[in-house]
mmCIF file of C-alpha atoms in Angstrom:
data_model
loop_
_atom_site.group_PDB
_atom_site.id
_atom_site.type_symbol
_atom_site.label_atom_id
_atom_site.label_comp_id
_atom_site.label_asym_id
_atom_site.label_seq_id
_atom_site.Cartn_x
_atom_site.Cartn_y
_atom_site.Cartn_z
ATOM 1 C CA MET A 26 -2.488 17.135 -17.999
ATOM 2 C CA GLU A 27 -5.693 17.748 -19.874
ATOM 3 C CA VAL A 28 -8.962 16.249 -18.670
ATOM 4 C CA ARG A 29 -9.464 13.938 -21.631
ATOM 5 C CA ARG A 30 -6.030 12.378 -21.220
ATOM 6 C CA ALA A 31 -6.563 11.933 -17.457
ATOM 7 C CA VAL A 32 -9.910 10.202 -18.060
ATOM 8 C CA ILE A 33 -8.326 7.867 -20.625
ATOM 9 C CA PHE A 34 -5.507 6.950 -18.241
ATOM 10 C CA ASN A 35 -8.030 6.353 -15.460
ATOM 11 C CA LEU A 36 -10.114 4.129 -17.752
ATOM 12 C CA VAL A 37 -7.063 2.110 -18.830
ATOM 13 C CA SER A 38 -6.071 1.703 -15.185
ATOM 14 C CA ALA A 39 -9.559 0.491 -14.271
ATOM 15 C CA VAL A 40 -9.600 -2.026 -17.146
ATOM 16 C CA PHE A 41 -6.206 -3.414 -16.162
ATOM 17 C CA SER A 42 -7.280 -3.696 -12.529
ATOM 18 C CA TYR A 43 -10.239 -5.890 -13.534
ATOM 19 C CA LEU A 44 -7.993 -7.965 -15.790
ATOM 20 C CA GLY A 45 -5.545 -8.366 -12.916
ATOM 21 C CA MET A 46 -8.354 -9.380 -10.575
ATOM 22 C CA ALA A 47 -9.587 -12.006 -13.049
ATOM 23 C CA LEU A 48 -6.062 -13.327 -13.563
ATOM 24 C CA GLY A 49 -5.511 -13.465 -9.792
ATOM 25 C CA ILE A 50 -8.731 -15.397 -9.267
ATOM 26 C CA ILE A 51 -7.856 -17.877 -12.008
ATOM 27 C CA VAL A 52 -4.325 -18.422 -10.719
ATOM 28 C CA GLY A 53 -5.506 -18.553 -7.089
ATOM 29 C CA GLN A 54 -8.118 -21.221 -7.775
ATOM 30 C CA ASN A 55 -5.946 -23.450 -9.921
ATOM 31 C CA THR A 56 -2.766 -23.446 -7.853
ATOM 32 C CA VAL A 57 -2.371 -23.622 -4.100
ATOM 33 C CA ASN A 58 1.378 -22.999 -3.841
ATOM 34 C CA VAL A 59 1.252 -19.675 -5.683
ATOM 35 C CA THR A 60 -1.128 -17.881 -3.290
ATOM 36 C CA PRO A 61 1.558 -16.820 -0.747
ATOM 37 C CA TRP A 62 3.633 -15.439 -3.626
ATOM 38 C CA ILE A 63 0.678 -13.433 -4.906
ATOM 39 C CA PHE A 64 0.182 -11.920 -1.452
ATOM 40 C CA THR A 65 3.898 -11.177 -1.142
ATOM 41 C CA ILE A 66 4.103 -9.459 -4.516
ATOM 42 C CA THR A 67 0.922 -7.474 -3.824
ATOM 43 C CA ALA A 68 2.232 -6.256 -0.465
ATOM 44 C CA GLY A 69 5.544 -5.306 -2.057
ATOM 45 C CA ILE A 70 3.800 -3.329 -4.774
ATOM 46 C CA PHE A 71 1.701 -1.455 -2.203
ATOM 47 C CA LEU A 72 4.823 -0.590 -0.197
ATOM 48 C CA TYR A 73 6.644 0.518 -3.333
ATOM 49 C CA VAL A 74 3.808 2.782 -4.471
ATOM 50 C CA ALA A 75 3.405 4.255 -0.987
ATOM 51 C CA LEU A 76 7.114 5.003 -0.655
ATOM 52 C CA VAL A 77 7.451 6.381 -4.174
ATOM 53 C CA ASP A 78 4.494 8.670 -3.538
ATOM 54 C CA MET A 79 5.316 9.681 0.037
ATOM 55 C CA LEU A 80 9.100 9.924 0.099
ATOM 56 C CA PRO A 81 9.461 12.815 -2.379
ATOM 57 C CA GLU A 82 6.711 14.706 -0.534
ATOM 58 C CA MET A 83 8.452 14.145 2.787
ATOM 59 C CA LEU A 84 11.788 15.294 1.386
ATOM 60 C CA ARG A 85 10.225 18.336 -0.283
ATOM 61 C CA SER A 86 8.515 19.421 2.927
ATOM 62 C CA GLN A 87 11.795 19.119 4.828
ATOM 63 C CA SER A 88 13.448 21.708 2.621
ATOM 64 C CA ASN A 89 10.832 24.317 3.637
ATOM 65 C CA GLY A 90 10.164 25.527 7.165
ATOM 66 C CA ARG A 91 11.883 25.777 10.491
ATOM 67 C CA ARG A 92 13.988 23.340 12.485
ATOM 68 C CA LYS A 93 11.329 22.803 15.151
ATOM 69 C CA ARG A 94 8.827 21.788 12.496
ATOM 70 C CA HIS A 95 11.392 19.388 11.043
ATOM 71 C CA LEU A 96 11.770 17.543 14.328
ATOM 72 C CA GLY A 97 8.018 17.226 14.866
ATOM 73 C CA GLN A 98 7.444 16.099 11.299
ATOM 74 C CA PHE A 99 10.351 13.662 11.500
ATOM 75 C CA LEU A 100 8.999 12.133 14.715
ATOM 76 C CA GLY A 101 5.450 11.964 13.343
ATOM 77 C CA GLU A 102 6.510 10.282 10.117
ATOM 78 C CA ASN A 103 8.692 7.746 11.882
ATOM 79 C CA LEU A 104 6.024 7.057 14.502
ATOM 80 C CA GLY A 105 3.492 6.403 11.737
ATOM 81 C CA PHE A 106 5.915 4.128 9.908
ATOM 82 C CA LEU A 107 6.788 2.172 13.055
ATOM 83 C CA LEU A 108 3.126 1.904 14.043
ATOM 84 C CA GLY A 109 2.242 0.518 10.616
ATOM 85 C CA ALA A 110 5.145 -1.937 10.737
ATOM 86 C CA GLY A 111 4.074 -3.006 14.239
ATOM 87 C CA VAL A 112 0.496 -3.624 13.135
ATOM 88 C CA MET A 113 1.718 -5.710 10.181
ATOM 89 C CA LEU A 114 4.033 -7.665 12.492
ATOM 90 C CA CYS A 115 1.184 -8.380 14.926
ATOM 91 C CA ILE A 116 -1.058 -9.539 12.094
ATOM 92 C CA ALA A 117 1.707 -11.800 10.767
ATOM 93 C CA LEU A 118 2.475 -13.286 14.192
ATOM 94 C CA PHE A 119 -1.128 -13.868 15.276
ATOM 95 C CA GLU A 120 -2.856 -14.550 11.953
ATOM 96 C CA ASP A 121 -3.782 -18.084 12.972
ATOM 97 C CA ARG A 122 -5.586 -16.767 16.080
ATOM 98 C CA LEU A 123 -7.581 -14.004 14.366
ATOM 99 C CA LEU A 124 -11.251 -14.886 14.140
ATOM 100 C CA PHE A 125 -13.998 -12.678 12.740
ATOM 101 C CA ASP A 126 -17.655 -13.265 13.459
ATOM 102 C CA TYR A 127 -19.699 -11.808 10.624
ATOM 103 C CA SER A 128 -23.094 -12.914 11.919
ATOM 104 C CA TYR A 129 -25.308 -10.060 13.080
#
């Protein structure tokens, strides 16, 4: 991809992200019942993008290399996935008890 085209795509992406932020703020302030749905859709999009980006790379790296490397990579990837899922589960279970003190 040429540089000019990449810059244009990056600019369009940045403009749409600000439009999405403005739309999210407007919808979030005017409706209370929609906020959990916005969070759910946002989390789903992040998971989708992460899996679409990571899964082909993981599959491509499995086709190259030795068996010992495959086992270590397999265990590392699954450990990372399970650790991330565990952190999200803990946040979901204890969200009402999480308190942050921002005073310095």
